[in-house]
Short mmCIF file of C-alpha atoms in Angstrom, two decimals:
data_model
loop_
_atom_site.label_atom_id
_atom_site.label_comp_id
_atom_site.label_asym_id
_atom_site.label_seq_id
_atom_site.Cartn_x
_atom_site.Cartn_y
_atom_site.Cartn_z
CA MET A 254 171.66 163.51 227.37
CA ASN A 255 171.62 161.30 224.29
CA SER A 256 174.86 161.00 222.38
CA ILE A 257 175.71 160.38 218.76
CA HIS A 258 178.70 158.35 217.73
CA ALA A 259 181.52 159.93 215.81
CA LEU A 260 181.63 159.03 212.12
CA THR A 261 184.74 158.50 210.02
CA ARG A 262 184.99 159.32 206.36
CA SER A 263 187.88 159.30 203.85
CA ASN A 264 187.92 163.07 203.33
CA SER A 265 187.45 164.13 206.94
CA ILE A 266 190.15 166.06 208.71
CA GLY A 267 191.83 164.70 211.78
CA ILE A 268 190.48 165.17 215.29
CA ALA A 269 192.29 167.76 217.34
CA ASP A 270 193.40 165.12 219.86
CA PRO A 271 194.62 162.05 217.92
CA ALA A 272 194.69 160.00 221.10
CA LYS A 273 190.93 160.01 221.21
CA ASN A 274 189.15 157.00 219.73
CA THR A 275 187.12 157.80 216.59
CA CYS A 276 184.17 155.90 218.06
CA GLN A 277 183.88 158.04 221.14
CA ALA A 278 180.49 159.57 221.85
CA LEU A 279 179.97 163.21 221.01
CA GLN A 280 177.63 164.90 223.44
CA VAL A 281 175.02 166.82 221.47
CA LYS A 282 174.75 169.40 224.21
CA GLN A 283 178.44 170.25 223.90
CA VAL A 284 178.07 171.12 220.23
CA LYS A 285 174.72 172.84 220.59
CA ASN A 286 176.04 175.15 223.30
CA SER A 287 179.27 176.01 221.49
CA GLN A 288 178.03 179.26 220.05
CA LEU A 289 181.00 181.59 220.62
CA GLN A 290 181.68 183.40 217.35
CA SER A 291 185.44 183.43 217.94
CA GLU A 292 185.48 179.66 218.01
CA SER A 293 183.43 179.27 214.83
CA SER A 294 186.23 177.90 212.64
CA ARG A 295 187.42 175.45 215.28
CA ILE A 296 183.87 174.21 215.83
CA ARG A 297 183.35 173.64 212.11
CA ARG A 298 186.59 171.64 211.92
CA THR A 299 185.62 169.56 214.92
CA LEU A 300 182.15 168.82 213.53
CA ASP A 301 183.63 167.95 210.16
CA ALA A 302 185.95 165.46 211.81
CA TYR A 303 182.91 163.74 213.24
CA GLY A 304 181.19 163.65 209.85
CA ILE A 305 178.67 166.34 210.83
CA ASP A 306 177.97 169.25 208.51
CA ASP A 307 177.71 172.54 210.37
CA ASN A 308 174.59 173.88 208.64
CA ARG A 309 172.97 175.47 211.66
CA GLU A 310 171.61 178.30 209.56
CA ASN A 311 169.51 175.78 207.64
CA LEU A 312 168.66 173.74 210.71
CA SER A 313 167.25 176.85 212.35
CA ASN A 314 164.42 176.63 209.83
CA LEU A 315 163.37 173.22 211.09
CA ASN A 316 159.67 173.06 211.97
CA GLN A 317 158.90 176.23 210.03
CA ALA A 318 156.85 174.01 207.72
CA LYS A 319 153.90 172.05 209.12
CA HIS A 320 155.60 168.74 208.41
CA ASN A 321 159.30 167.95 208.01
CA VAL A 322 159.94 164.49 206.60
CA LEU A 323 163.01 162.27 206.29
CA ILE A 324 162.50 159.48 203.76
CA GLN A 325 164.69 157.33 201.55
CA LYS A 326 164.83 158.31 197.87
CA ASN A 327 166.71 156.85 194.93
CA GLU A 328 168.98 158.77 192.56
CA GLN A 329 165.97 159.76 190.47
CA GLY A 330 164.30 161.31 193.51
CA GLU A 331 161.64 158.60 193.78
CA ILE A 332 160.62 157.72 197.31
CA ASN A 333 161.06 154.24 198.73
CA PRO A 334 158.16 153.72 201.17
CA LYS A 335 159.21 150.26 202.38
CA TYR A 336 161.34 151.83 205.12
CA GLY A 337 158.60 154.19 206.25
CA ALA A 338 159.43 157.80 207.06
CA PHE A 339 160.46 159.99 209.99
CA VAL A 340 158.15 162.94 210.55
CA SER A 341 158.35 166.08 212.68
CA LYS A 342 155.14 168.10 213.01
CA GLN A 343 155.10 171.79 213.83
CA GLY A 344 153.52 172.59 217.18
CA VAL A 345 153.44 168.94 218.22
CA ASP A 346 156.99 167.61 218.17
CA ALA A 347 159.87 169.29 219.96
CA TYR A 348 162.56 171.02 217.92
CA GLY A 349 164.49 168.37 215.97
CA SER A 350 162.29 165.53 217.24
CA PHE A 351 161.17 163.04 214.60
CA HIS A 352 158.89 160.02 214.98
CA TRP A 353 158.57 157.03 212.70
CA LEU A 354 155.64 156.50 210.35
CA ASN A 355 155.52 152.81 209.47
CA PRO A 356 155.39 151.68 205.81
CA LYS A 357 151.84 150.29 206.13
CA THR A 358 150.42 153.63 207.25
CA LEU A 359 152.57 155.65 204.82
CA THR A 360 151.52 153.56 201.82
CA LYS A 361 147.85 153.59 202.77
CA TYR A 362 147.47 157.33 203.29
CA GLN A 363 149.97 158.91 200.88
CA THR A 364 147.56 158.56 197.96
CA ASP A 365 145.67 160.57 195.34
CA ASN A 366 142.78 158.09 195.33
CA LEU A 367 140.55 160.17 197.59
CA VAL A 368 136.90 161.14 197.97
CA GLU A 369 135.25 163.98 199.87
CA VAL A 370 131.97 163.82 201.79
CA ALA A 371 130.04 166.61 203.51
CA PHE A 372 127.90 165.53 206.47
CA THR A 373 124.58 166.96 207.60
CA SER A 374 122.70 166.15 210.81
CA GLU A 375 120.46 163.80 208.81
CA ASP A 376 123.49 161.95 207.44
CA LEU A 377 124.89 161.41 210.93
CA GLU A 378 121.56 160.09 212.19
CA ALA A 379 121.36 157.64 209.27
CA LEU A 380 124.96 156.54 209.78
CA GLN A 381 124.39 155.93 213.48
CA SER A 382 121.44 153.68 212.58
CA THR A 383 123.68 151.74 210.15
CA TYR A 384 126.27 151.15 212.84
CA LYS A 385 123.71 150.09 215.46
CA LYS A 386 122.43 147.32 213.19
CA GLU A 387 125.88 145.74 212.96
CA ASN A 388 127.08 142.84 215.06
CA THR A 389 130.01 143.45 217.37
CA THR A 390 133.27 143.29 215.39
CA GLU A 391 133.91 139.62 214.61
CA PHE A 392 137.61 139.38 215.45
CA LEU A 393 136.94 141.03 218.81
CA VAL A 394 134.22 138.48 219.64
CA ASN A 395 136.53 135.60 218.71
CA LEU A 396 139.25 136.98 220.97
CA LEU A 397 136.78 137.38 223.83
CA ARG A 398 135.81 133.70 223.56
CA GLY A 399 139.44 132.79 224.30
CA ASN A 400 139.98 129.08 224.78
CA GLN A 401 136.27 128.41 224.27
CA LEU A 402 136.66 129.01 220.53
CA GLN A 403 137.54 125.92 218.50
CA PRO A 404 140.06 126.21 217.05
CA GLU A 405 141.45 128.85 219.36
CA ASP A 406 141.63 132.45 218.17
CA ASP A 407 145.09 133.19 216.77
CA VAL A 408 145.54 136.42 218.71
CA TYR A 409 144.54 134.62 221.90
CA SER A 410 146.92 131.70 221.36
CA THR A 411 149.92 133.54 219.91
CA THR A 412 149.77 136.94 221.60
CA PHE A 413 147.79 136.74 224.82
CA LYS A 414 149.19 133.38 225.90
CA LYS A 415 152.78 134.48 225.26
CA ASN A 416 152.43 137.93 226.82
CA PRO A 417 149.30 138.35 228.94
CA ASN A 418 150.72 141.56 230.44
CA ALA A 419 150.09 143.28 227.10
CA PHE A 420 146.34 142.85 227.71
CA TYR A 421 144.41 144.97 230.19
CA TYR A 422 140.74 145.22 231.07
CA SER A 423 139.38 148.60 232.10
CA LYS A 424 136.37 147.74 234.22
CA PRO A 425 133.05 149.50 233.61
CA LEU A 426 131.47 152.09 235.82
CA GLU A 427 128.52 150.26 237.38
CA ALA A 428 126.77 148.16 234.69
CA GLY A 429 128.11 149.92 231.60
CA ASN A 430 130.75 149.10 229.01
CA GLY A 431 134.25 148.06 229.94
CA PHE A 432 137.25 148.33 227.58
CA LEU A 433 139.74 145.70 226.48
CA ILE A 434 143.16 147.21 225.81
CA TYR A 435 145.67 145.25 223.74
CA PRO A 436 148.17 145.63 220.85
CA ASN A 437 146.84 146.65 217.44
CA ILE A 438 147.67 143.31 215.84
CA PRO A 439 148.06 144.30 212.14
CA TYR A 440 150.64 146.92 213.14
CA MET A 441 152.46 145.06 215.92
CA SER A 442 155.83 143.30 215.82
CA ASP A 443 157.04 140.25 217.71
CA ASN A 444 158.33 142.63 220.38
CA TYR A 445 154.92 142.19 222.01
CA THR A 446 155.48 138.46 222.45
CA ASN A 447 159.24 138.07 222.89
CA GLY A 448 159.53 139.99 226.16
CA SER A 449 160.79 143.22 224.57
CA HIS A 450 157.60 145.23 224.98
CA ASP A 451 158.87 147.09 228.04
CA ASN A 452 161.26 149.21 225.95
CA LEU A 453 159.07 149.76 222.89
CA ARG A 454 158.77 153.43 223.80
CA MET A 455 162.48 153.73 222.95
CA LYS A 456 162.24 151.86 219.65
CA ARG A 457 161.35 153.50 216.37
CA GLU A 458 158.04 151.57 216.09
CA GLY A 459 156.74 153.07 219.33
CA ILE A 460 153.59 151.63 220.90
CA GLN A 461 150.30 151.06 219.10
CA LEU A 462 147.33 149.71 221.07
CA THR A 463 143.55 149.85 220.85
CA ALA A 464 140.88 149.94 223.56
CA TRP A 465 137.66 148.17 222.46
CA ALA A 466 134.31 148.69 224.16
CA ILE A 467 133.02 145.50 225.79
CA HIS A 468 129.25 145.42 226.22
CA PRO A 469 128.04 143.22 229.13
CA ALA A 470 126.12 141.01 226.67
CA LEU A 471 129.36 139.92 224.94
CA PRO A 472 131.38 136.78 225.78
CA HIS A 473 133.64 137.37 228.76
CA ASN A 474 135.91 134.31 228.74
CA LEU A 475 139.05 136.36 228.06
CA ILE A 476 138.03 139.02 230.59
CA GLN A 477 137.79 136.36 233.28
CA GLU A 478 141.25 135.08 232.36
CA ILE A 479 142.74 138.59 232.50
CA THR A 480 141.15 139.53 235.81
CA ASN A 481 141.31 136.04 237.40
CA LYS A 482 137.73 136.59 238.49
CA GLU A 483 134.44 135.03 237.55
CA VAL A 484 132.33 137.57 235.69
CA PRO A 485 128.67 137.06 236.63
CA ARG A 486 126.36 136.99 233.61
CA LYS A 487 123.54 139.48 233.98
CA PHE A 488 122.42 139.23 230.37
CA SER A 489 122.26 136.47 227.80
CA GLU A 490 124.81 136.63 225.01
CA GLU A 491 123.81 138.92 222.15
CA LEU A 492 126.13 140.02 219.34
CA ASN A 493 123.79 142.35 217.47
CA GLN A 494 124.48 145.73 219.01
CA GLN A 495 121.01 147.21 218.64
CA VAL A 496 119.32 144.12 220.11
CA ALA A 497 121.86 143.98 222.95
CA GLU A 498 121.07 147.59 223.83
CA GLU A 499 117.30 147.01 223.77
CA GLN A 500 117.42 143.84 225.86
CA SER A 501 119.92 145.00 228.48
CA ASN A 502 119.13 148.72 228.66
CA VAL A 503 122.91 149.24 228.49
CA LYS A 504 123.99 151.45 225.59
CA SER A 505 125.95 149.76 222.82
CA LEU A 506 128.89 151.87 221.70
CA THR A 507 129.39 151.56 217.96
CA SER A 508 131.11 154.88 217.16
CA ILE A 509 131.60 158.32 218.67
CA LEU A 510 128.02 159.08 217.54
CA ASP A 511 126.85 157.11 220.59
CA LEU A 512 128.78 159.23 223.09
CA SER A 513 127.01 161.79 225.26
CA VAL A 514 127.61 163.79 228.42
CA GLU A 515 126.58 160.75 230.47
CA ASP A 516 129.70 158.98 229.20
CA VAL A 517 132.20 161.55 230.46
CA GLY A 518 132.92 159.58 233.63
CA MET A 519 133.50 156.41 231.60
CA LEU A 520 135.87 158.23 229.23
CA GLU A 521 137.82 159.86 232.06
CA LYS A 522 138.23 156.50 233.78
CA LEU A 523 139.35 154.93 230.50
CA LYS A 524 142.01 157.61 230.06
CA SER A 525 143.26 157.16 233.61
CA ASP A 526 143.44 153.37 233.21
CA ILE A 527 145.28 153.70 229.89
CA ILE A 528 147.91 156.06 231.31
CA GLN A 529 148.45 153.68 234.24
CA HIS A 530 148.68 150.63 231.97
CA LEU A 531 151.19 152.41 229.72
CA ALA A 532 153.31 153.31 232.74
CA ASP A 533 153.15 149.88 234.37
CA THR A 534 153.60 147.74 231.25
CA TYR A 535 155.63 149.91 228.86
CA GLY A 536 157.39 152.37 231.17
CA VAL A 537 155.69 155.33 229.50
CA ASP A 538 156.00 158.76 231.09
CA LYS A 539 153.05 160.90 229.99
CA GLU A 540 155.13 164.05 230.49
CA SER A 541 158.15 163.10 228.37
CA ASP A 542 156.63 160.60 225.92
CA LYS A 543 154.27 161.56 223.10
CA VAL A 544 150.94 159.90 223.97
CA SER A 545 148.06 160.19 221.47
CA LEU A 546 144.55 158.92 222.29
CA PHE A 547 141.96 159.26 219.53
CA PHE A 548 138.86 157.79 217.87
CA HIS A 549 138.35 157.57 214.12
CA PHE A 550 135.20 158.80 212.44
CA PRO A 551 133.71 157.61 210.21
CA VAL A 552 134.56 153.92 210.56
CA ALA A 553 133.81 150.83 208.48
CA PRO A 554 130.74 148.79 209.53
CA LYS A 555 132.89 145.71 210.19
CA THR A 556 134.81 147.66 212.87
CA ALA A 557 131.76 149.56 214.17
CA THR A 558 132.43 148.75 217.80
CA ILE A 559 133.86 151.88 219.33
CA HIS A 560 137.62 151.62 219.80
CA LEU A 561 140.18 154.13 220.94
CA HIS A 562 143.60 154.24 219.29
CA ILE A 563 146.53 154.49 221.70
CA TRP A 564 149.82 155.66 220.17
CA VAL A 565 153.07 156.40 221.97
CA ASN A 566 156.04 158.06 220.26
CA LYS A 567 154.61 157.55 216.80
CA ALA A 568 154.20 159.83 213.80
CA ASP A 569 150.87 160.17 212.02
CA HIS A 570 149.83 161.02 208.48
CA PRO A 571 147.72 164.17 207.86
CA LEU A 572 145.03 162.16 206.03
CA ASN A 573 144.67 159.85 209.02
CA GLU A 574 144.68 162.80 211.43
CA SER A 575 141.86 164.46 209.48
CA ARG A 576 139.32 161.95 210.81
CA GLY A 577 140.83 161.51 214.26
CA PHE A 578 138.98 162.90 217.30
CA GLY A 579 141.11 163.17 220.42
CA LEU A 580 139.84 161.69 223.67
CA ASP A 581 140.51 164.92 225.56
CA GLU A 582 138.81 166.89 222.79
CA ILE A 583 135.66 164.78 223.13
CA ILE A 584 135.65 164.90 226.94
CA GLN A 585 135.94 168.68 227.02
CA HIS A 586 133.34 169.08 224.28
CA LEU A 587 130.80 166.95 226.13
CA LYS A 588 131.56 168.64 229.46
CA SER A 589 130.81 172.02 227.92
CA GLY A 590 127.25 170.90 227.19
CA ASN A 591 127.70 170.27 223.46
CA ASN A 592 126.87 167.05 221.65
CA ILE A 593 129.00 164.89 219.39
CA GLU A 594 127.05 165.88 216.30
CA ASN A 595 128.18 169.50 216.72
CA LEU A 596 131.79 168.40 217.12
CA ILE A 597 131.73 166.38 213.90
CA LEU A 598 129.97 169.08 211.88
CA SER A 599 132.41 171.71 213.12
CA ARG A 600 135.36 169.75 211.73
CA ASN A 601 136.10 171.52 208.45
CA ASN A 602 132.39 172.40 208.19
CA GLY A 603 131.50 168.72 208.14
CA HIS A 604 133.74 167.92 205.16
CA PHE A 605 135.86 164.78 205.41
CA ILE A 606 138.50 163.41 203.02
CA LEU A 607 138.61 159.62 202.87
CA PRO A 608 140.77 157.02 201.06
CA ALA A 609 138.58 155.69 198.25
CA LYS A 610 139.91 152.15 198.62
CA ASP A 611 138.49 151.92 202.16
CA LYS A 612 135.01 152.34 200.60
CA LEU A 613 133.78 154.32 203.60
CA HIS A 614 131.92 156.64 201.22
CA LEU A 615 129.75 153.68 200.13
CA ILE A 616 128.35 152.93 203.60
CA THR A 617 124.57 153.13 203.95
CA GLY A 618 123.75 156.58 205.31
CA MET A 619 126.81 158.33 203.93
CA PRO A 620 126.24 161.47 201.82
CA GLU A 621 127.10 161.46 198.15
CA SER A 622 130.82 161.78 197.60
CA GLN A 623 132.77 163.99 195.22
CA GLN A 624 136.35 164.44 194.08
CA PRO A 625 138.35 166.79 196.32
CA THR A 626 140.12 169.79 194.81
CA GLU A 627 143.86 169.74 194.17
CA GLU A 628 144.36 172.18 197.06
CA THR A 629 142.47 169.86 199.39
CA ARG A 630 144.45 166.84 198.19
CA ASN A 631 147.72 168.60 198.93
CA LYS A 632 146.63 169.30 202.51
CA THR A 633 146.18 165.56 203.10
CA LYS A 634 149.70 164.66 201.96
CA LEU A 635 153.14 164.68 203.47
CA PRO A 636 155.62 166.88 201.55
CA ILE A 637 157.67 164.05 200.04
#
């Protein structure tokens, strides 16, 4: 049972037992279970002594709204996003359970600068062609070259070398794509390199990783270092994803548009490997910790190598969630005999709201965009 420390304040009344230290821990369970009406006044006095307002009537309404948000505001009521926000989502988080939304994500998605696109089957086909023509994401290729890249890749030298346990390779089924799992660098802290990663699940930042598809035609220097095994080269190196697919007869995975029922086994293995890696490296318990596994769609061409987001004990923003497709959701959809196109078009009838500054609506193959309605905008915001 977690405990909260007693607070002192100038106008608080004394504690019933003055011999007790004001810094003693107050067991939440003791207060929560003290519901006897005859003791109401005594309970209120005790809570007041600890600096806790007894507003249980108001607290009982928690999670009645879709999102409950705690955020710092100034005296004028203006939000201060630099500290991020704590969010509790109805139907997802337990009663009274809040998770942190970091300032980078909050600032990016809490915006009015939005566009709306409505996909058709023809749009998805054109977009898939756009993605296929892209080279594998550049920063991923550089990382895969490891110490063969001159100068060395920064993520390789500063993150992998300092904490190789934060990197994991999920091997492919037969001759298909494997997945490289490692911290999402733009959102990570030095906890991933200073030996503190094993208790990140207990910190407010939580855990934020990505799993990137590794086609057999890509460089495998880093994979060999992770696995301590020589990876035999069956195909010559090829970074263009369409050419790599044609030459190797192994599907390149650029986005969820490339997934089909034949990939269910690969996706199930990936999930199993992720859960094991989270348990072994970060001490994550899939039953008690909040684990989210999802793909984004659509994605920018420069990151059009399929990658799964792995979040543990983190809050999300509704605008980001609107284009997130859960791994379990995709697996079950494909198992039922449906294709990915149907899944995408069934999401809000194929309508997607995107941040305009990401310029996703300008990608070749995207349908013409329009301004979303005020009602739609409000649905993509946190109530702050």
